[in-house]
Amino acid sequence: MKILSGIQPSGQLHIGNYFGMMQTMISNMESSELYVFIVDLHALTSVHDREKLATGTLEAAADFLALGLDPDKCIFWVQSDVPEVCELMWALSTISPMGLLERCHSYKDKVAKGIAPSHGLFSYPVLMAADILLYQADRVPVGKDQKQHLEVARDLAIKFNNQYGETFVVPEPAISETTAIVPGIDGQKMSKSYGNTIPIFLEGKQLKKRVMAIETDATPVEMPKDPDNCNLYKLMQLFADKERMEQIHSLYVNGGAAYGYLKLELLDLLNEKFGKAREKKKEYLSDPQMLRAILAKGADKAREKATVTLDLVRDRIGLSY
Ligand code: AQP
């Protein structure tokens, strides 16, 4: 089984990225043929600062490795190091119905949030389809926000196969119900571009400030509260064990849940979960040459796979003469 997923180096990676995708990818390392990549070409749709993109790419790589990804047990690379993906994107663009792309809500959401409405942002789902189809992935673990983009990839694979003959594996999304949409500190989807994240690698006072800023309502401590409508409760669920969550649930429904106290508990749980990884990340970042070497080796492996698919595609569509 080939499992593939990518992450944008468009800002500090956050616990939504971790629970929505990174954790699943790392846990699949032993049992699958795993493809993990840093999608810097996608990040170009929102990051136009050279330094930010270049640094963000190395940082995202360090994040993944520090969290436990073993580059010897997967193919781990940077998207732009395998430019074959751009050629496949073009081929797919020529069969992508405008209506299909116009229905994608992520484009509209991002424009509404102030990201410039470029052609690149609009055609993001076609590049994502190329990412997936180039490596013939069977499954793609993503958060719920990417479900529609996965459907575009499936539609394009089916359309291409029908038009030119069996070529692509039709990929399946893998979305965990419990972590499908991790809320940000303001209750919207946690998102780098919304400024509402809890970054995985934030620490000390800055992390405390962010956790204490989680928005909650003004219900007094002793009054019952609705856990299903509480942002803090949803975040606690990601970290606390089952027994503690039962106690917290009872405090919510019967009264007695103190938001300030729970936030401090969440802070402890965050430090416990990510403390070691933070130290490891510093080690990786202290040796950027080693990071680059790991990524270059991964790109070589990825390109070998990409070339096989692209040769087949070129032949199917008439680009080999
Ligand atoms: N809040 C979230 N809950 C669950 N999963 C999430 N993901 C992102 N946010 C959440 C999943 O993380 C993976 C990598 O995402 P990405 O960085 O490539 O792009 P994104 O989904 O657009 O993430 P952001 O933080 O919202 O980035 P910006 O603001 O730059 O667009 C994906 O599988 C995603 O589903």
Short mmCIF file of N, CA and C in Angstrom, two decimals, residues 80-246:
data_model
loop_
_atom_site.label_atom_id
_atom_site.label_comp_id
_atom_site.label_asym_id
_atom_site.label_seq_id
_atom_site.Cartn_x
_atom_site.Cartn_y
_atom_site.Cartn_z
N SER A 80 9.65 20.77 -4.99
CA SER A 80 10.26 21.44 -6.15
C SER A 80 11.53 20.74 -6.62
N ASP A 81 12.08 19.83 -5.80
CA ASP A 81 13.26 19.08 -6.24
C ASP A 81 12.91 18.00 -7.27
N VAL A 82 11.62 17.77 -7.48
CA VAL A 82 11.20 16.82 -8.52
C VAL A 82 10.26 17.58 -9.47
N PRO A 83 10.83 18.39 -10.38
CA PRO A 83 10.00 19.28 -11.20
C PRO A 83 9.10 18.54 -12.19
N GLU A 84 9.26 17.22 -12.30
CA GLU A 84 8.37 16.43 -13.17
C GLU A 84 6.91 16.67 -12.80
N VAL A 85 6.68 17.02 -11.54
CA VAL A 85 5.30 17.22 -11.09
C VAL A 85 4.63 18.37 -11.87
N CYS A 86 5.45 19.35 -12.29
CA CYS A 86 4.88 20.50 -13.01
C CYS A 86 4.41 20.08 -14.41
N GLU A 87 5.16 19.16 -15.02
CA GLU A 87 4.74 18.69 -16.34
C GLU A 87 3.43 17.90 -16.24
N LEU A 88 3.35 17.05 -15.22
CA LEU A 88 2.11 16.28 -15.05
C LEU A 88 0.95 17.23 -14.75
N MET A 89 1.25 18.27 -13.95
CA MET A 89 0.19 19.23 -13.64
C MET A 89 -0.37 19.83 -14.94
N TRP A 90 0.53 20.17 -15.84
CA TRP A 90 0.06 20.78 -17.09
C TRP A 90 -0.84 19.80 -17.87
N ALA A 91 -0.37 18.55 -17.95
CA ALA A 91 -1.17 17.56 -18.68
C ALA A 91 -2.56 17.43 -18.03
N LEU A 92 -2.59 17.41 -16.71
CA LEU A 92 -3.88 17.28 -16.02
C LEU A 92 -4.73 18.54 -16.20
N SER A 93 -4.06 19.70 -16.24
CA SER A 93 -4.79 20.97 -16.42
C SER A 93 -5.62 20.95 -17.70
N THR A 94 -5.05 20.29 -18.71
CA THR A 94 -5.73 20.32 -20.01
C THR A 94 -7.00 19.46 -20.04
N ILE A 95 -7.16 18.62 -19.00
CA ILE A 95 -8.42 17.85 -18.93
C ILE A 95 -9.25 18.24 -17.69
N SER A 96 -8.82 19.31 -16.99
CA SER A 96 -9.55 19.72 -15.78
C SER A 96 -10.71 20.63 -16.14
N PRO A 97 -11.95 20.19 -15.91
CA PRO A 97 -13.08 21.07 -16.22
C PRO A 97 -13.06 22.31 -15.32
N MET A 98 -13.30 23.48 -15.91
CA MET A 98 -13.32 24.73 -15.11
C MET A 98 -14.32 24.63 -13.97
N GLY A 99 -15.49 24.03 -14.29
CA GLY A 99 -16.56 23.95 -13.27
C GLY A 99 -16.10 23.19 -12.04
N LEU A 100 -15.31 22.14 -12.26
CA LEU A 100 -14.82 21.33 -11.14
C LEU A 100 -13.95 22.18 -10.21
N LEU A 101 -13.08 22.98 -10.83
CA LEU A 101 -12.18 23.82 -10.02
C LEU A 101 -12.93 24.99 -9.39
N GLU A 102 -13.90 25.51 -10.12
CA GLU A 102 -14.66 26.66 -9.59
C GLU A 102 -15.47 26.29 -8.34
N ARG A 103 -15.77 24.99 -8.20
CA ARG A 103 -16.55 24.57 -7.03
C ARG A 103 -15.68 24.42 -5.77
N CYS A 104 -14.37 24.47 -5.91
CA CYS A 104 -13.50 24.23 -4.75
C CYS A 104 -13.59 25.38 -3.75
N HIS A 105 -13.99 25.06 -2.52
CA HIS A 105 -14.23 26.15 -1.55
C HIS A 105 -12.95 26.70 -0.96
N SER A 106 -11.85 25.92 -0.99
CA SER A 106 -10.61 26.39 -0.37
C SER A 106 -10.13 27.69 -1.03
N TYR A 107 -10.26 27.76 -2.37
CA TYR A 107 -9.85 28.96 -3.11
C TYR A 107 -10.65 30.17 -2.60
N LYS A 108 -11.98 29.97 -2.54
CA LYS A 108 -12.84 31.10 -2.11
C LYS A 108 -12.53 31.50 -0.67
N ASP A 109 -12.32 30.48 0.20
CA ASP A 109 -12.03 30.77 1.62
C ASP A 109 -10.74 31.57 1.74
N LYS A 110 -9.73 31.17 0.97
CA LYS A 110 -8.43 31.84 1.09
C LYS A 110 -8.49 33.28 0.56
N VAL A 111 -9.22 33.46 -0.55
CA VAL A 111 -9.36 34.82 -1.08
C VAL A 111 -10.12 35.69 -0.06
N ALA A 112 -11.15 35.09 0.56
CA ALA A 112 -11.92 35.84 1.56
C ALA A 112 -11.03 36.24 2.74
N LYS A 113 -9.98 35.45 2.99
CA LYS A 113 -9.08 35.75 4.12
C LYS A 113 -7.95 36.69 3.70
N GLY A 114 -7.98 37.16 2.44
CA GLY A 114 -7.01 38.18 2.04
C GLY A 114 -5.84 37.67 1.21
N ILE A 115 -5.81 36.36 0.88
CA ILE A 115 -4.72 35.87 0.01
C ILE A 115 -5.03 36.28 -1.42
N ALA A 116 -4.01 36.76 -2.14
CA ALA A 116 -4.23 37.29 -3.50
C ALA A 116 -4.80 36.19 -4.41
N PRO A 117 -5.87 36.50 -5.16
CA PRO A 117 -6.50 35.49 -6.02
C PRO A 117 -5.71 35.25 -7.30
N SER A 118 -4.61 34.52 -7.20
CA SER A 118 -3.77 34.26 -8.38
C SER A 118 -4.24 33.01 -9.12
N HIS A 119 -3.70 32.84 -10.33
CA HIS A 119 -4.00 31.62 -11.07
C HIS A 119 -3.45 30.40 -10.32
N GLY A 120 -2.28 30.57 -9.69
CA GLY A 120 -1.67 29.46 -8.93
C GLY A 120 -2.59 29.00 -7.80
N LEU A 121 -3.16 29.97 -7.09
CA LEU A 121 -4.06 29.62 -5.98
C LEU A 121 -5.29 28.87 -6.52
N PHE A 122 -5.78 29.32 -7.66
CA PHE A 122 -6.97 28.70 -8.26
C PHE A 122 -6.67 27.26 -8.71
N SER A 123 -5.46 27.07 -9.28
CA SER A 123 -5.16 25.73 -9.82
C SER A 123 -4.44 24.83 -8.81
N TYR A 124 -4.39 25.26 -7.56
CA TYR A 124 -3.80 24.47 -6.46
C TYR A 124 -4.27 23.00 -6.49
N PRO A 125 -5.60 22.74 -6.67
CA PRO A 125 -6.05 21.34 -6.65
C PRO A 125 -5.47 20.50 -7.78
N VAL A 126 -5.12 21.13 -8.92
CA VAL A 126 -4.57 20.36 -10.04
C VAL A 126 -3.12 19.97 -9.71
N LEU A 127 -2.38 20.89 -9.09
CA LEU A 127 -1.01 20.56 -8.66
C LEU A 127 -1.07 19.46 -7.61
N MET A 128 -2.05 19.55 -6.73
CA MET A 128 -2.17 18.52 -5.69
C MET A 128 -2.51 17.16 -6.32
N ALA A 129 -3.36 17.18 -7.35
CA ALA A 129 -3.69 15.93 -8.04
C ALA A 129 -2.41 15.36 -8.67
N ALA A 130 -1.62 16.24 -9.28
CA ALA A 130 -0.36 15.77 -9.90
C ALA A 130 0.57 15.16 -8.85
N ASP A 131 0.65 15.79 -7.67
CA ASP A 131 1.47 15.26 -6.57
C ASP A 131 1.10 13.82 -6.27
N ILE A 132 -0.20 13.58 -6.21
CA ILE A 132 -0.68 12.27 -5.76
C ILE A 132 -0.57 11.23 -6.87
N LEU A 133 -0.97 11.64 -8.09
CA LEU A 133 -1.03 10.67 -9.19
C LEU A 133 0.36 10.30 -9.70
N LEU A 134 1.29 11.26 -9.60
CA LEU A 134 2.65 11.00 -10.07
C LEU A 134 3.28 9.82 -9.34
N TYR A 135 2.92 9.66 -8.06
CA TYR A 135 3.53 8.58 -7.26
C TYR A 135 2.58 7.40 -7.12
N GLN A 136 1.46 7.42 -7.83
CA GLN A 136 0.49 6.31 -7.84
C GLN A 136 0.09 5.93 -6.42
N ALA A 137 -0.23 6.95 -5.61
CA ALA A 137 -0.58 6.69 -4.20
C ALA A 137 -1.94 6.01 -4.09
N ASP A 138 -2.05 5.05 -3.14
CA ASP A 138 -3.34 4.40 -2.88
C ASP A 138 -4.15 5.20 -1.87
N ARG A 139 -3.46 5.70 -0.83
CA ARG A 139 -4.17 6.41 0.24
C ARG A 139 -3.49 7.73 0.56
N VAL A 140 -4.32 8.72 0.90
CA VAL A 140 -3.79 10.05 1.22
C VAL A 140 -4.39 10.54 2.54
N PRO A 141 -3.63 10.42 3.65
CA PRO A 141 -4.13 10.93 4.92
C PRO A 141 -4.13 12.46 4.94
N VAL A 142 -5.29 13.04 5.19
CA VAL A 142 -5.41 14.51 5.21
C VAL A 142 -6.43 14.93 6.26
N GLY A 143 -6.45 16.21 6.59
CA GLY A 143 -7.52 16.76 7.41
C GLY A 143 -8.74 16.96 6.51
N LYS A 144 -9.88 17.24 7.14
CA LYS A 144 -11.13 17.34 6.37
C LYS A 144 -11.10 18.48 5.35
N ASP A 145 -10.28 19.52 5.65
CA ASP A 145 -10.20 20.68 4.74
C ASP A 145 -9.70 20.28 3.35
N GLN A 146 -9.01 19.14 3.26
CA GLN A 146 -8.44 18.73 1.97
C GLN A 146 -9.30 17.70 1.25
N LYS A 147 -10.46 17.37 1.84
CA LYS A 147 -11.28 16.28 1.27
C LYS A 147 -11.70 16.61 -0.16
N GLN A 148 -12.12 17.85 -0.37
CA GLN A 148 -12.60 18.23 -1.71
C GLN A 148 -11.46 18.15 -2.74
N HIS A 149 -10.26 18.56 -2.31
CA HIS A 149 -9.12 18.49 -3.23
C HIS A 149 -8.82 17.03 -3.60
N LEU A 150 -9.00 16.14 -2.63
CA LEU A 150 -8.80 14.71 -2.92
C LEU A 150 -9.81 14.22 -3.95
N GLU A 151 -11.03 14.75 -3.84
CA GLU A 151 -12.05 14.35 -4.82
C GLU A 151 -11.67 14.83 -6.21
N VAL A 152 -11.07 16.00 -6.31
CA VAL A 152 -10.61 16.49 -7.61
C VAL A 152 -9.55 15.53 -8.17
N ALA A 153 -8.63 15.10 -7.31
CA ALA A 153 -7.58 14.17 -7.77
C ALA A 153 -8.20 12.88 -8.28
N ARG A 154 -9.19 12.39 -7.55
CA ARG A 154 -9.87 11.15 -7.98
C ARG A 154 -10.55 11.36 -9.33
N ASP A 155 -11.29 12.48 -9.44
CA ASP A 155 -12.02 12.77 -10.69
C ASP A 155 -11.06 12.84 -11.88
N LEU A 156 -9.92 13.50 -11.67
CA LEU A 156 -8.97 13.65 -12.78
C LEU A 156 -8.33 12.32 -13.15
N ALA A 157 -8.05 11.49 -12.13
CA ALA A 157 -7.48 10.16 -12.42
C ALA A 157 -8.47 9.35 -13.25
N ILE A 158 -9.72 9.37 -12.84
CA ILE A 158 -10.74 8.58 -13.55
C ILE A 158 -10.90 9.11 -14.97
N LYS A 159 -10.96 10.44 -15.09
CA LYS A 159 -11.16 11.04 -16.41
C LYS A 159 -9.98 10.68 -17.35
N PHE A 160 -8.77 10.82 -16.82
CA PHE A 160 -7.59 10.52 -17.63
C PHE A 160 -7.60 9.04 -18.06
N ASN A 161 -7.89 8.16 -17.09
CA ASN A 161 -7.91 6.72 -17.40
C ASN A 161 -8.94 6.40 -18.48
N ASN A 162 -10.11 7.05 -18.39
CA ASN A 162 -11.16 6.80 -19.38
C ASN A 162 -10.75 7.30 -20.76
N GLN A 163 -10.11 8.47 -20.74
CA GLN A 163 -9.77 9.11 -22.02
C GLN A 163 -8.57 8.47 -22.71
N TYR A 164 -7.55 8.12 -21.91
CA TYR A 164 -6.29 7.67 -22.52
C TYR A 164 -5.93 6.20 -22.22
N GLY A 165 -6.73 5.55 -21.42
CA GLY A 165 -6.41 4.17 -21.03
C GLY A 165 -5.86 4.13 -19.61
N GLU A 166 -6.01 2.98 -18.99
CA GLU A 166 -5.64 2.79 -17.58
C GLU A 166 -4.21 3.28 -17.30
N THR A 167 -4.06 4.30 -16.49
CA THR A 167 -2.73 4.89 -16.22
C THR A 167 -2.52 5.12 -14.72
N PHE A 168 -3.53 5.74 -14.10
CA PHE A 168 -3.34 6.16 -12.70
C PHE A 168 -4.11 5.28 -11.72
N VAL A 169 -3.53 5.09 -10.54
CA VAL A 169 -4.26 4.54 -9.41
C VAL A 169 -5.24 5.63 -8.95
N VAL A 170 -6.49 5.25 -8.66
CA VAL A 170 -7.44 6.25 -8.15
C VAL A 170 -7.29 6.28 -6.62
N PRO A 171 -6.80 7.40 -6.07
CA PRO A 171 -6.45 7.42 -4.63
C PRO A 171 -7.67 7.54 -3.71
N GLU A 172 -7.52 6.98 -2.51
CA GLU A 172 -8.58 7.08 -1.49
C GLU A 172 -8.12 8.06 -0.42
N PRO A 173 -9.02 8.92 0.06
CA PRO A 173 -8.64 9.77 1.20
C PRO A 173 -8.65 8.96 2.49
N ALA A 174 -7.84 9.34 3.46
CA ALA A 174 -7.89 8.72 4.79
C ALA A 174 -8.05 9.87 5.78
N ILE A 175 -9.28 10.01 6.30
CA ILE A 175 -9.55 11.13 7.21
C ILE A 175 -10.02 10.56 8.54
N SER A 176 -9.26 10.85 9.60
CA SER A 176 -9.66 10.34 10.91
C SER A 176 -10.77 11.24 11.46
N GLU A 177 -11.86 10.61 11.89
CA GLU A 177 -13.03 11.39 12.36
C GLU A 177 -12.67 12.27 13.56
N THR A 178 -11.86 11.74 14.49
CA THR A 178 -11.59 12.50 15.72
C THR A 178 -10.70 13.72 15.50
N THR A 179 -9.89 13.69 14.44
CA THR A 179 -8.97 14.81 14.25
C THR A 179 -9.20 15.50 12.90
N ALA A 180 -10.40 15.29 12.33
CA ALA A 180 -10.68 15.81 10.98
C ALA A 180 -10.49 17.32 10.89
N ILE A 181 -11.01 18.05 11.90
CA ILE A 181 -10.80 19.51 11.91
C ILE A 181 -10.40 19.91 13.33
N VAL A 182 -9.14 20.22 13.50
CA VAL A 182 -8.68 20.69 14.80
C VAL A 182 -8.98 22.19 14.88
N PRO A 183 -9.69 22.64 15.93
CA PRO A 183 -10.01 24.06 15.99
C PRO A 183 -8.82 24.91 16.43
N GLY A 184 -8.80 26.13 15.95
CA GLY A 184 -7.77 27.08 16.39
C GLY A 184 -8.20 27.75 17.69
N ILE A 185 -7.38 28.66 18.19
CA ILE A 185 -7.69 29.26 19.49
C ILE A 185 -8.93 30.14 19.42
N ASP A 186 -9.35 30.48 18.18
CA ASP A 186 -10.57 31.29 18.03
C ASP A 186 -11.79 30.44 17.65
N GLY A 187 -11.59 29.13 17.53
CA GLY A 187 -12.73 28.25 17.22
C GLY A 187 -12.89 27.94 15.73
N GLN A 188 -12.29 28.75 14.85
CA GLN A 188 -12.30 28.40 13.42
C GLN A 188 -11.30 27.26 13.22
N LYS A 189 -11.26 26.69 12.00
CA LYS A 189 -10.24 25.67 11.71
C LYS A 189 -8.85 26.24 12.01
N MET A 190 -8.03 25.47 12.72
CA MET A 190 -6.67 25.95 12.97
C MET A 190 -5.94 26.01 11.63
N SER A 191 -5.35 27.16 11.33
CA SER A 191 -4.76 27.36 10.02
C SER A 191 -3.63 28.38 10.10
N LYS A 192 -2.51 28.06 9.43
CA LYS A 192 -1.36 28.98 9.49
C LYS A 192 -1.77 30.37 9.05
N SER A 193 -2.59 30.41 7.99
CA SER A 193 -2.91 31.73 7.44
C SER A 193 -4.00 32.46 8.23
N TYR A 194 -4.58 31.83 9.25
CA TYR A 194 -5.60 32.53 10.04
C TYR A 194 -5.04 33.12 11.34
N GLY A 195 -3.76 32.86 11.61
CA GLY A 195 -3.15 33.42 12.83
C GLY A 195 -3.79 32.89 14.11
N ASN A 196 -4.33 31.68 14.07
CA ASN A 196 -5.04 31.15 15.25
C ASN A 196 -4.45 29.82 15.72
N THR A 197 -3.17 29.63 15.45
CA THR A 197 -2.60 28.29 15.68
C THR A 197 -1.94 28.14 17.05
N ILE A 198 -1.77 26.87 17.43
CA ILE A 198 -0.83 26.53 18.51
C ILE A 198 0.30 25.78 17.81
N PRO A 199 1.42 26.46 17.55
CA PRO A 199 2.52 25.79 16.85
C PRO A 199 3.10 24.65 17.70
N ILE A 200 3.45 23.55 17.03
CA ILE A 200 3.96 22.36 17.72
C ILE A 200 5.22 22.70 18.50
N PHE A 201 6.05 23.57 17.93
CA PHE A 201 7.37 23.80 18.51
C PHE A 201 7.47 25.11 19.30
N LEU A 202 6.34 25.73 19.57
CA LEU A 202 6.38 26.93 20.42
C LEU A 202 6.66 26.47 21.85
N GLU A 203 7.38 27.27 22.63
CA GLU A 203 7.62 26.85 24.01
C GLU A 203 7.64 28.03 24.97
N GLY A 204 7.77 27.72 26.26
CA GLY A 204 7.93 28.74 27.29
C GLY A 204 6.76 29.71 27.35
N LYS A 205 7.13 31.00 27.57
CA LYS A 205 6.10 32.03 27.79
C LYS A 205 5.21 32.22 26.57
N GLN A 206 5.83 32.09 25.38
CA GLN A 206 5.05 32.31 24.15
C GLN A 206 3.94 31.25 24.01
N LEU A 207 4.31 30.02 24.36
CA LEU A 207 3.31 28.95 24.28
C LEU A 207 2.21 29.19 25.32
N LYS A 208 2.63 29.57 26.52
CA LYS A 208 1.64 29.81 27.58
C LYS A 208 0.66 30.90 27.15
N LYS A 209 1.22 31.97 26.57
CA LYS A 209 0.38 33.09 26.14
C LYS A 209 -0.67 32.60 25.12
N ARG A 210 -0.21 31.75 24.19
CA ARG A 210 -1.10 31.26 23.14
C ARG A 210 -2.21 30.37 23.73
N VAL A 211 -1.81 29.50 24.67
CA VAL A 211 -2.80 28.58 25.26
C VAL A 211 -3.81 29.38 26.10
N MET A 212 -3.31 30.35 26.84
CA MET A 212 -4.23 31.14 27.69
C MET A 212 -5.18 31.99 26.82
N ALA A 213 -4.80 32.18 25.54
CA ALA A 213 -5.65 33.00 24.65
C ALA A 213 -6.76 32.18 23.98
N ILE A 214 -6.84 30.87 24.27
CA ILE A 214 -7.92 30.06 23.69
C ILE A 214 -9.25 30.68 24.11
N GLU A 215 -10.08 30.95 23.12
CA GLU A 215 -11.34 31.64 23.43
C GLU A 215 -12.35 30.70 24.07
N THR A 216 -12.94 31.16 25.18
CA THR A 216 -13.98 30.38 25.86
C THR A 216 -15.12 31.34 26.17
N ASP A 217 -16.27 30.79 26.59
CA ASP A 217 -17.39 31.70 26.89
C ASP A 217 -17.28 32.22 28.34
N ALA A 218 -18.30 32.96 28.77
CA ALA A 218 -18.20 33.58 30.09
C ALA A 218 -19.04 32.85 31.15
N THR A 219 -19.37 31.57 30.87
CA THR A 219 -20.16 30.82 31.86
C THR A 219 -19.37 30.66 33.16
N PRO A 220 -19.97 30.96 34.31
CA PRO A 220 -19.23 30.82 35.58
C PRO A 220 -18.82 29.37 35.85
N VAL A 221 -17.77 29.20 36.64
CA VAL A 221 -17.20 27.87 36.89
C VAL A 221 -18.26 26.85 37.30
N GLU A 222 -19.12 27.25 38.25
CA GLU A 222 -20.04 26.26 38.84
C GLU A 222 -21.20 25.87 37.90
N MET A 223 -21.38 26.63 36.83
CA MET A 223 -22.51 26.35 35.92
C MET A 223 -22.16 25.26 34.90
N PRO A 224 -23.19 24.48 34.47
CA PRO A 224 -22.92 23.47 33.42
C PRO A 224 -22.55 24.14 32.09
N LYS A 225 -21.76 23.42 31.30
CA LYS A 225 -21.31 23.97 30.01
C LYS A 225 -21.45 22.88 28.95
N ASP A 226 -21.53 23.31 27.68
CA ASP A 226 -21.71 22.34 26.59
C ASP A 226 -20.34 21.97 26.00
N PRO A 227 -19.85 20.74 26.29
CA PRO A 227 -18.51 20.38 25.79
C PRO A 227 -18.42 20.41 24.26
N ASP A 228 -19.54 20.08 23.61
CA ASP A 228 -19.49 19.98 22.14
C ASP A 228 -19.30 21.35 21.48
N ASN A 229 -19.58 22.41 22.22
CA ASN A 229 -19.41 23.74 21.65
C ASN A 229 -18.22 24.46 22.26
N CYS A 230 -17.34 23.70 22.86
CA CYS A 230 -16.20 24.36 23.53
C CYS A 230 -14.89 23.97 22.86
N ASN A 231 -14.30 25.01 22.37
CA ASN A 231 -13.01 24.94 21.71
C ASN A 231 -11.92 24.29 22.60
N LEU A 232 -11.89 24.73 23.85
CA LEU A 232 -10.88 24.22 24.80
C LEU A 232 -11.09 22.73 25.03
N TYR A 233 -12.34 22.34 25.17
CA TYR A 233 -12.66 20.92 25.39
C TYR A 233 -12.15 20.08 24.21
N LYS A 234 -12.41 20.58 23.00
CA LYS A 234 -11.99 19.83 21.80
C LYS A 234 -10.47 19.68 21.75
N LEU A 235 -9.77 20.73 22.18
CA LEU A 235 -8.30 20.65 22.17
C LEU A 235 -7.81 19.70 23.27
N MET A 236 -8.48 19.75 24.44
CA MET A 236 -8.09 18.84 25.53
C MET A 236 -8.23 17.39 25.09
N GLN A 237 -9.28 17.11 24.31
CA GLN A 237 -9.55 15.75 23.85
C GLN A 237 -8.37 15.14 23.07
N LEU A 238 -7.59 16.02 22.43
CA LEU A 238 -6.48 15.52 21.63
C LEU A 238 -5.31 15.03 22.50
N PHE A 239 -5.27 15.54 23.74
CA PHE A 239 -4.09 15.26 24.56
C PHE A 239 -4.37 14.42 25.81
N ALA A 240 -5.53 14.63 26.46
CA ALA A 240 -5.78 13.95 27.73
C ALA A 240 -6.18 12.50 27.50
N ASP A 241 -5.86 11.62 28.47
CA ASP A 241 -6.26 10.21 28.27
C ASP A 241 -7.75 10.05 28.55
N LYS A 242 -8.25 8.85 28.26
CA LYS A 242 -9.69 8.59 28.29
C LYS A 242 -10.28 8.87 29.68
N GLU A 243 -9.56 8.39 30.70
CA GLU A 243 -10.06 8.52 32.07
C GLU A 243 -10.19 9.99 32.47
N ARG A 244 -9.15 10.76 32.17
CA ARG A 244 -9.18 12.20 32.51
C ARG A 244 -10.27 12.91 31.71
N MET A 245 -10.46 12.48 30.47
CA MET A 245 -11.49 13.13 29.63
C MET A 245 -12.88 12.87 30.20
N GLU A 246 -13.07 11.68 30.79
CA GLU A 246 -14.39 11.38 31.40
C GLU A 246 -14.63 12.32 32.57
#
